[in-house]
mmCIF file of C-alpha atoms in Angstrom:
data_model
loop_
_atom_site.group_PDB
_atom_site.id
_atom_site.type_symbol
_atom_site.label_atom_id
_atom_site.label_comp_id
_atom_site.label_asym_id
_atom_site.label_seq_id
_atom_site.Cartn_x
_atom_site.Cartn_y
_atom_site.Cartn_z
ATOM 1 C CA UNK A 1 0.000 0.000 0.000
ATOM 2 C CA UNK A 2 1.557 3.331 -1.032
ATOM 3 C CA UNK A 3 2.231 6.086 1.452
ATOM 4 C CA UNK A 4 0.628 9.512 1.261
ATOM 5 C CA UNK A 5 2.337 12.848 1.901
ATOM 6 C CA UNK A 6 1.283 13.011 5.550
ATOM 7 C CA UNK A 7 2.540 9.493 6.273
ATOM 8 C CA UNK A 8 5.805 10.274 4.477
ATOM 9 C CA UNK A 9 6.307 13.319 6.700
ATOM 10 C CA UNK A 10 5.500 11.319 9.816
ATOM 11 C CA UNK A 11 8.026 8.580 9.030
ATOM 12 C CA UNK A 12 10.625 11.194 8.095
ATOM 13 C CA UNK A 13 10.199 12.998 11.409
ATOM 14 C CA UNK A 14 10.535 9.743 13.371
ATOM 15 C CA UNK A 15 13.717 8.893 11.475
ATOM 16 C CA UNK A 16 15.153 12.364 12.124
ATOM 17 C CA UNK A 17 14.242 12.174 15.801
ATOM 18 C CA UNK A 18 15.867 8.782 16.256
ATOM 19 C CA UNK A 19 19.025 9.809 14.391
ATOM 20 C CA UNK A 20 19.173 12.882 16.626
ATOM 21 C CA UNK A 21 19.637 10.585 19.637
ATOM 22 C CA UNK A 22 23.030 9.579 18.245
ATOM 23 C CA UNK A 23 24.144 12.241 15.767
ATOM 24 C CA UNK A 24 24.714 15.674 17.292
ATOM 25 C CA UNK A 25 24.135 18.646 14.988
ATOM 26 C CA UNK A 26 24.854 18.251 11.265
ATOM 27 C CA UNK A 27 21.187 18.932 10.475
ATOM 28 C CA UNK A 28 21.879 19.763 6.831
ATOM 29 C CA UNK A 29 24.042 16.667 6.372
ATOM 30 C CA UNK A 30 21.419 14.394 7.950
ATOM 31 C CA UNK A 31 18.691 15.884 5.774
ATOM 32 C CA UNK A 32 20.878 15.499 2.687
ATOM 33 C CA UNK A 33 21.565 11.830 3.430
ATOM 34 C CA UNK A 34 17.863 11.142 3.985
ATOM 35 C CA UNK A 35 16.886 12.926 0.768
ATOM 36 C CA UNK A 36 19.338 10.690 -1.087
ATOM 37 C CA UNK A 37 17.884 7.595 0.603
ATOM 38 C CA UNK A 38 14.365 8.596 -0.437
ATOM 39 C CA UNK A 39 15.636 9.065 -3.999
ATOM 40 C CA UNK A 40 17.437 5.715 -3.985
ATOM 41 C CA UNK A 41 20.767 7.470 -4.512
ATOM 42 C CA UNK A 42 24.288 7.162 -3.154
ATOM 43 C CA UNK A 43 26.158 9.727 -1.054
ATOM 44 C CA UNK A 44 29.775 10.826 -0.795
ATOM 45 C CA UNK A 45 30.531 12.258 2.662
ATOM 46 C CA UNK A 46 33.626 14.443 2.874
ATOM 47 C CA UNK A 47 35.083 15.607 6.155
ATOM 48 C CA UNK A 48 38.080 15.380 8.472
ATOM 49 C CA UNK A 49 38.355 12.378 10.818
ATOM 50 C CA UNK A 50 36.198 12.336 13.919
ATOM 51 C CA UNK A 51 33.276 14.487 12.766
ATOM 52 C CA UNK A 52 30.747 11.644 12.803
ATOM 53 C CA UNK A 53 30.591 10.360 9.223
ATOM 54 C CA UNK A 54 30.826 6.675 10.117
ATOM 55 C CA UNK A 55 28.571 7.136 13.136
ATOM 56 C CA UNK A 56 25.871 8.664 10.944
ATOM 57 C CA UNK A 57 25.962 5.805 8.420
ATOM 58 C CA UNK A 58 25.836 3.098 11.099
ATOM 59 C CA UNK A 59 23.002 4.862 12.902
ATOM 60 C CA UNK A 60 21.079 5.217 9.645
ATOM 61 C CA UNK A 61 21.341 1.476 8.969
ATOM 62 C CA UNK A 62 20.035 0.740 12.463
ATOM 63 C CA UNK A 63 17.157 3.213 12.272
ATOM 64 C CA UNK A 64 16.049 1.863 8.885
ATOM 65 C CA UNK A 65 16.644 -1.768 9.958
ATOM 66 C CA UNK A 66 18.725 -2.448 6.839
ATOM 67 C CA UNK A 67 21.618 -4.857 6.403
ATOM 68 C CA UNK A 68 24.881 -3.023 6.956
ATOM 69 C CA UNK A 69 28.447 -3.726 5.890
ATOM 70 C CA UNK A 70 31.616 -1.698 6.122
ATOM 71 C CA UNK A 71 34.476 -1.868 3.644
ATOM 72 C CA UNK A 72 37.717 -0.264 4.763
ATOM 73 C CA UNK A 73 39.328 0.926 1.544
ATOM 74 C CA UNK A 74 43.119 0.591 1.494
ATOM 75 C CA UNK A 75 45.713 0.604 -1.307
ATOM 76 C CA UNK A 76 46.000 -3.201 -1.232
ATOM 77 C CA UNK A 77 42.232 -3.826 -1.406
ATOM 78 C CA UNK A 78 41.304 -5.819 -4.519
ATOM 79 C CA UNK A 79 38.005 -5.825 -6.476
ATOM 80 C CA UNK A 80 37.310 -9.401 -5.335
ATOM 81 C CA UNK A 81 37.499 -8.184 -1.731
ATOM 82 C CA UNK A 82 34.530 -5.946 -2.513
ATOM 83 C CA UNK A 83 32.255 -7.916 -4.841
ATOM 84 C CA UNK A 84 33.272 -11.494 -4.004
ATOM 85 C CA UNK A 85 34.821 -14.310 -5.984
ATOM 86 C CA UNK A 86 34.395 -17.923 -7.022
ATOM 87 C CA UNK A 87 35.994 -20.378 -4.602
ATOM 88 C CA UNK A 88 36.637 -24.102 -4.867
ATOM 89 C CA UNK A 89 34.325 -26.146 -2.647
ATOM 90 C CA UNK A 90 34.002 -29.868 -2.042
ATOM 91 C CA UNK A 91 30.701 -31.655 -1.453
ATOM 92 C CA UNK A 92 30.260 -34.648 0.905
ATOM 93 C CA UNK A 93 30.928 -37.040 -1.990
ATOM 94 C CA UNK A 94 34.325 -35.506 -2.617
ATOM 95 C CA UNK A 95 33.371 -33.751 -5.832
ATOM 96 C CA UNK A 96 34.797 -30.298 -6.288
ATOM 97 C CA UNK A 97 33.157 -27.318 -7.929
ATOM 98 C CA UNK A 98 33.307 -23.549 -8.019
ATOM 99 C CA UNK A 99 30.845 -21.640 -5.832
ATOM 100 C CA UNK A 100 30.348 -17.891 -5.592
ATOM 101 C CA UNK A 101 31.400 -16.353 -2.283
ATOM 102 C CA UNK A 102 29.613 -12.961 -1.979
ATOM 103 C CA UNK A 103 31.643 -9.962 -0.883
ATOM 104 C CA UNK A 104 30.609 -7.184 1.525
ATOM 105 C CA UNK A 105 28.916 -5.290 -1.327
ATOM 106 C CA UNK A 106 26.017 -7.736 -0.836
ATOM 107 C CA UNK A 107 24.306 -5.642 1.798
ATOM 108 C CA UNK A 108 21.765 -2.816 1.795
ATOM 109 C CA UNK A 109 23.759 0.034 3.290
ATOM 110 C CA UNK A 110 27.423 -0.241 2.361
ATOM 111 C CA UNK A 111 29.877 2.076 4.080
ATOM 112 C CA UNK A 112 32.813 2.591 1.718
ATOM 113 C CA UNK A 113 35.165 4.032 4.308
ATOM 114 C CA UNK A 114 37.951 6.278 2.984
ATOM 115 C CA UNK A 115 37.086 5.294 -0.561
ATOM 116 C CA UNK A 116 39.845 7.419 -2.064
ATOM 117 C CA UNK A 117 42.542 5.290 -0.414
ATOM 118 C CA UNK A 118 41.882 2.393 -2.798
ATOM 119 C CA UNK A 119 43.315 2.208 -6.300
ATOM 120 C CA UNK A 120 41.149 3.165 -9.292
ATOM 121 C CA UNK A 121 40.883 -0.536 -10.186
ATOM 122 C CA UNK A 122 39.213 -1.292 -6.864
ATOM 123 C CA UNK A 123 37.104 1.868 -6.921
ATOM 124 C CA UNK A 124 35.724 0.766 -10.271
ATOM 125 C CA UNK A 125 34.384 -2.405 -8.644
ATOM 126 C CA UNK A 126 31.585 -0.244 -7.256
ATOM 127 C CA UNK A 127 30.493 1.199 -10.594
ATOM 128 C CA UNK A 128 28.174 -1.595 -11.711
ATOM 129 C CA UNK A 129 26.716 -2.039 -8.234
ATOM 130 C CA UNK A 130 25.923 1.668 -7.897
ATOM 131 C CA UNK A 131 24.325 1.958 -11.330
ATOM 132 C CA UNK A 132 22.833 -1.462 -12.096
ATOM 133 C CA UNK A 133 22.267 -2.779 -8.547
ATOM 134 C CA UNK A 134 24.091 -5.960 -9.531
ATOM 135 C CA UNK A 135 27.633 -7.288 -9.788
ATOM 136 C CA UNK A 136 29.108 -9.541 -12.455
ATOM 137 C CA UNK A 137 31.704 -12.170 -11.590
ATOM 138 C CA UNK A 138 33.063 -14.603 -14.199
ATOM 139 C CA UNK A 139 30.313 -13.656 -16.598
ATOM 140 C CA UNK A 140 27.476 -14.277 -14.124
ATOM 141 C CA UNK A 141 25.357 -11.372 -12.870
ATOM 142 C CA UNK A 142 24.228 -11.366 -9.234
ATOM 143 C CA UNK A 143 21.472 -8.913 -8.214
ATOM 144 C CA UNK A 144 21.754 -6.869 -5.032
ATOM 145 C CA UNK A 145 18.983 -6.686 -2.484
ATOM 146 C CA UNK A 146 16.934 -3.506 -2.610
ATOM 147 C CA UNK A 147 17.011 -0.931 -1.228
ATOM 148 C CA UNK A 148 20.740 -0.567 -1.796
ATOM 149 C CA UNK A 149 22.912 2.431 -0.968
ATOM 150 C CA UNK A 150 26.607 3.177 -1.024
ATOM 151 C CA UNK A 151 27.608 5.828 1.478
ATOM 152 C CA UNK A 152 31.274 6.601 0.947
ATOM 153 C CA UNK A 153 33.557 8.741 3.077
ATOM 154 C CA UNK A 154 36.740 10.549 2.218
ATOM 155 C CA UNK A 155 39.133 12.837 4.047
ATOM 156 C CA UNK A 156 39.741 16.071 2.096
ATOM 157 C CA UNK A 157 43.091 16.925 3.682
ATOM 158 C CA UNK A 158 45.120 13.699 3.412
ATOM 159 C CA UNK A 159 46.583 13.689 -0.076
ATOM 160 C CA UNK A 160 49.470 11.240 0.390
ATOM 161 C CA UNK A 161 48.430 7.676 -0.376
ATOM 162 C CA UNK A 162 45.088 8.633 -1.880
ATOM 163 C CA UNK A 163 43.664 8.322 -5.372
ATOM 164 C CA UNK A 164 41.200 10.974 -6.598
ATOM 165 C CA UNK A 165 37.847 9.518 -7.587
ATOM 166 C CA UNK A 166 37.402 9.503 -11.382
ATOM 167 C CA UNK A 167 34.594 11.551 -12.892
ATOM 168 C CA UNK A 168 32.580 8.441 -13.801
ATOM 169 C CA UNK A 169 32.669 7.322 -10.169
ATOM 170 C CA UNK A 170 31.733 10.740 -8.791
ATOM 171 C CA UNK A 171 28.841 11.039 -11.213
ATOM 172 C CA UNK A 172 27.179 7.979 -9.682
ATOM 173 C CA UNK A 173 26.805 9.712 -6.327
ATOM 174 C CA UNK A 174 23.500 11.548 -6.079
ATOM 175 C CA UNK A 175 24.939 13.937 -3.483
ATOM 176 C CA UNK A 176 28.313 15.011 -2.242
ATOM 177 C CA UNK A 177 27.918 16.333 1.298
ATOM 178 C CA UNK A 178 30.567 18.165 3.276
ATOM 179 C CA UNK A 179 30.574 17.309 6.985
ATOM 180 C CA UNK A 180 31.929 20.336 8.859
ATOM 181 C CA UNK A 181 33.660 20.441 12.219
ATOM 182 C CA UNK A 182 30.996 20.870 14.935
ATOM 183 C CA UNK A 183 30.568 24.139 16.774
ATOM 184 C CA UNK A 184 31.277 24.597 20.482
ATOM 185 C CA UNK A 185 27.752 23.773 21.634
ATOM 186 C CA UNK A 186 27.720 20.579 19.572
ATOM 187 C CA UNK A 187 31.111 19.487 20.933
ATOM 188 C CA UNK A 188 29.837 19.998 24.496
ATOM 189 C CA UNK A 189 26.755 17.908 23.674
ATOM 190 C CA UNK A 190 28.958 15.189 22.142
ATOM 191 C CA UNK A 191 31.048 15.085 25.316
ATOM 192 C CA UNK A 192 27.911 14.892 27.437
ATOM 193 C CA UNK A 193 26.528 11.962 25.459
ATOM 194 C CA UNK A 194 29.667 9.931 24.853
ATOM 195 C CA UNK A 195 31.755 10.202 28.010
ATOM 196 C CA UNK A 196 29.150 9.087 30.518
ATOM 197 C CA UNK A 197 28.155 5.629 31.692
ATOM 198 C CA UNK A 198 25.399 5.255 29.081
ATOM 199 C CA UNK A 199 25.907 5.976 25.392
ATOM 200 C CA UNK A 200 22.620 6.553 23.525
ATOM 201 C CA UNK A 201 21.710 4.144 20.741
ATOM 202 C CA UNK A 202 19.289 4.621 17.883
ATOM 203 C CA UNK A 203 16.345 2.247 17.566
ATOM 204 C CA UNK A 204 14.664 0.996 14.373
ATOM 205 C CA UNK A 205 11.643 3.037 13.284
ATOM 206 C CA UNK A 206 11.306 1.823 9.672
ATOM 207 C CA UNK A 207 12.224 -1.135 7.494
ATOM 208 C CA UNK A 208 13.171 -1.979 3.918
ATOM 209 C CA UNK A 209 9.578 -2.029 2.691
ATOM 210 C CA UNK A 210 8.902 1.387 4.207
ATOM 211 C CA UNK A 211 11.968 2.817 2.475
ATOM 212 C CA UNK A 212 10.871 1.336 -0.852
ATOM 213 C CA UNK A 213 7.384 2.815 -0.429
ATOM 214 C CA UNK A 214 8.890 6.227 0.348
ATOM 215 C CA UNK A 215 11.041 5.967 -2.769
ATOM 216 C CA UNK A 216 7.969 5.093 -4.835
ATOM 217 C CA UNK A 217 6.110 8.147 -3.513
ATOM 218 C CA UNK A 218 9.012 10.419 -4.456
ATOM 219 C CA UNK A 219 8.630 9.253 -8.065
ATOM 220 C CA UNK A 220 4.963 10.241 -7.984
ATOM 221 C CA UNK A 221 5.593 13.854 -6.925
ATOM 222 C CA UNK A 222 4.594 16.289 -9.647
ATOM 223 C CA UNK A 223 7.104 18.575 -11.321
ATOM 224 C CA UNK A 224 5.559 21.206 -13.579
ATOM 225 C CA UNK A 225 7.069 21.757 -17.048
ATOM 226 C CA UNK A 226 8.608 25.065 -15.990
ATOM 227 C CA UNK A 227 10.374 23.330 -13.059
ATOM 228 C CA UNK A 228 11.778 20.655 -15.358
ATOM 229 C CA UNK A 229 12.873 23.302 -17.843
ATOM 230 C CA UNK A 230 14.593 25.202 -15.037
ATOM 231 C CA UNK A 231 16.497 22.038 -14.079
ATOM 232 C CA UNK A 232 17.571 21.505 -17.689
ATOM 233 C CA UNK A 233 18.731 25.111 -18.086
ATOM 234 C CA UNK A 234 20.549 25.040 -14.757
ATOM 235 C CA UNK A 235 22.576 22.017 -15.853
ATOM 236 C CA UNK A 236 23.023 23.493 -19.330
ATOM 237 C CA UNK A 237 24.431 26.674 -17.778
ATOM 238 C CA UNK A 238 27.305 24.673 -16.228
ATOM 239 C CA UNK A 239 28.692 23.829 -19.685
ATOM 240 C CA UNK A 240 31.079 26.518 -20.953
ATOM 241 C CA UNK A 241 30.607 25.382 -24.565
ATOM 242 C CA UNK A 242 26.817 25.163 -24.314
ATOM 243 C CA UNK A 243 24.275 27.541 -25.866
ATOM 244 C CA UNK A 244 23.588 29.398 -22.577
ATOM 245 C CA UNK A 245 26.609 29.107 -20.273
ATOM 246 C CA UNK A 246 26.714 31.059 -17.036
ATOM 247 C CA UNK A 247 29.526 33.558 -16.623
ATOM 248 C CA UNK A 248 31.126 31.479 -13.863
ATOM 249 C CA UNK A 249 31.045 28.390 -16.083
ATOM 250 C CA UNK A 250 32.691 30.190 -18.991
ATOM 251 C CA UNK A 251 35.502 31.333 -16.745
ATOM 252 C CA UNK A 252 36.079 28.449 -14.336
ATOM 253 C CA UNK A 253 34.611 25.222 -15.755
ATOM 254 C CA UNK A 254 36.237 22.801 -18.187
ATOM 255 C CA UNK A 255 33.284 20.414 -18.337
ATOM 256 C CA UNK A 256 29.841 20.769 -16.785
ATOM 257 C CA UNK A 257 27.324 18.477 -15.121
ATOM 258 C CA UNK A 258 26.035 15.370 -16.887
ATOM 259 C CA UNK A 259 22.382 14.387 -17.458
ATOM 260 C CA UNK A 260 22.674 12.434 -14.198
ATOM 261 C CA UNK A 261 23.071 15.825 -12.558
ATOM 262 C CA UNK A 262 19.692 16.895 -13.935
ATOM 263 C CA UNK A 263 18.117 13.659 -12.733
ATOM 264 C CA UNK A 264 19.630 14.145 -9.286
ATOM 265 C CA UNK A 265 18.341 17.723 -9.112
ATOM 266 C CA UNK A 266 14.771 16.828 -9.968
ATOM 267 C CA UNK A 267 14.550 13.688 -7.834
ATOM 268 C CA UNK A 268 16.059 15.423 -4.813
ATOM 269 C CA UNK A 269 13.713 18.394 -5.323
ATOM 270 C CA UNK A 270 10.764 15.974 -5.296
ATOM 271 C CA UNK A 271 11.981 14.344 -2.085
ATOM 272 C CA UNK A 272 12.475 17.745 -0.465
ATOM 273 C CA UNK A 273 8.934 18.733 -1.436
ATOM 274 C CA UNK A 274 7.555 15.686 0.386
ATOM 275 C CA UNK A 275 9.665 16.444 3.454
ATOM 276 C CA UNK A 276 8.017 19.877 3.524
ATOM 277 C CA UNK A 277 4.534 18.472 3.047
ATOM 278 C CA UNK A 278 3.998 19.162 -0.640
ATOM 279 C CA UNK A 279 3.126 16.807 -3.493
ATOM 280 C CA UNK A 280 4.728 19.038 -6.118
ATOM 281 C CA UNK A 281 8.328 20.157 -6.571
ATOM 282 C CA UNK A 282 9.140 23.836 -6.943
ATOM 283 C CA UNK A 283 12.033 25.863 -8.292
ATOM 284 C CA UNK A 284 12.942 26.656 -4.685
ATOM 285 C CA UNK A 285 13.320 22.934 -4.006
ATOM 286 C CA UNK A 286 15.674 22.668 -6.991
ATOM 287 C CA UNK A 287 17.772 25.581 -5.768
ATOM 288 C CA UNK A 288 17.958 24.091 -2.266
ATOM 289 C CA UNK A 289 19.519 20.836 -3.519
ATOM 290 C CA UNK A 290 21.686 22.303 -6.288
ATOM 291 C CA UNK A 291 24.896 22.475 -4.240
ATOM 292 C CA UNK A 292 25.109 18.834 -3.071
ATOM 293 C CA UNK A 293 23.790 17.573 -6.423
ATOM 294 C CA UNK A 294 26.217 19.490 -8.646
ATOM 295 C CA UNK A 295 29.390 20.326 -6.693
ATOM 296 C CA UNK A 296 31.071 16.999 -7.552
ATOM 297 C CA UNK A 297 29.936 16.989 -11.178
ATOM 298 C CA UNK A 298 31.830 20.082 -12.324
ATOM 299 C CA UNK A 299 35.308 19.648 -13.733
ATOM 300 C CA UNK A 300 37.098 22.940 -13.079
ATOM 301 C CA UNK A 301 39.861 24.286 -15.296
ATOM 302 C CA UNK A 302 43.439 25.267 -14.526
ATOM 303 C CA UNK A 303 42.541 28.909 -13.953
ATOM 304 C CA UNK A 304 40.090 27.966 -11.202
ATOM 305 C CA UNK A 305 42.681 25.755 -9.566
ATOM 306 C CA UNK A 306 45.333 28.478 -9.769
ATOM 307 C CA UNK A 307 43.051 31.091 -8.206
ATOM 308 C CA UNK A 308 41.639 28.803 -5.525
ATOM 309 C CA UNK A 309 38.089 28.796 -6.875
ATOM 310 C CA UNK A 310 36.048 25.850 -5.624
ATOM 311 C CA UNK A 311 33.098 24.107 -7.237
ATOM 312 C CA UNK A 312 30.758 25.339 -4.492
ATOM 313 C CA UNK A 313 31.358 28.947 -5.506
ATOM 314 C CA UNK A 314 30.724 28.125 -9.164
ATOM 315 C CA UNK A 315 27.453 26.311 -8.380
ATOM 316 C CA UNK A 316 26.225 29.225 -6.258
ATOM 317 C CA UNK A 317 27.060 31.684 -9.028
ATOM 318 C CA UNK A 318 25.277 29.562 -11.640
ATOM 319 C CA UNK A 319 22.161 29.225 -9.473
ATOM 320 C CA UNK A 320 22.141 32.969 -8.871
ATOM 321 C CA UNK A 321 22.522 33.775 -12.564
ATOM 322 C CA UNK A 322 20.032 31.342 -14.126
ATOM 323 C CA UNK A 323 16.556 32.921 -13.905
ATOM 324 C CA UNK A 324 13.421 31.066 -12.952
ATOM 325 C CA UNK A 325 11.481 29.923 -16.001
ATOM 326 C CA UNK A 326 7.945 31.307 -16.232
ATOM 327 C CA UNK A 327 5.268 28.619 -16.468
ATOM 328 C CA UNK A 328 3.877 30.021 -19.723
ATOM 329 C CA UNK A 329 7.283 30.016 -21.449
ATOM 330 C CA UNK A 330 8.562 26.624 -20.262
ATOM 331 C CA UNK A 331 8.414 25.116 -23.710
ATOM 332 C CA UNK A 332 10.226 27.926 -25.484
#
């Protein structure tokens, strides 16, 4: 039975409340992760060690009652360590045969911890799983259980021994969220909760079927033609060689967002509309999710790198420059 908008809001609030028992602050990050979950998308969490990235992912798996696995990415990690491999087994009669041994990717919430520490070869092992929700080993395809999410973490300041994620890998993340260092009040609250005799734990308030129903409702949210046109023009404006590039894109961008960026914008806008009690997405919803949906999809040029311009600044400038499309002129 499908959910309605009111039920969606109610479940969302219970999830937020339960996560709040464990995760202190980071309201925008928590909302961003949940929007991605409701869209069925993956998330890249970037932040220095100790700010709660792993804690958030583990708490989310517990609250949603989903199967959880953690993969610690290291330079010597091999693709088979992620997806699994065929192993030689012997039956009671002594006959030997090959049997597939699933890897940790066969879960529902997969924490790819410090993903940029693994080599590109191992990083690429996630590509099929993130896009097709299946893995192929020795020519045989194995489906993954739905819902399925990859929540990856990376440290932005440790450059030695890391491998930058390729554009194709980044493009498969619905959102890239930056997890900031907590403020003084949040640090005090963290100390209060974690240094006493009892450490709070999150409790399940949903399950896999509830998540799938929430994802189905997101797909049913209406997006008027002028909203869809605005999404298309926003992505188009990130391409310096396109017909209507934004000024910031012409100056700082080498290659703009892909069509996946447009899909991420619209889906996330629909999920945000439901969170705010609406069954239709607005241009304001699109603008609110533009930064996490696009920041990792822009390939900046040498001039931007030389002058210290970051993708966040470019996305903000593009959003500010691209005007809202009037409903009557959406098809023009």
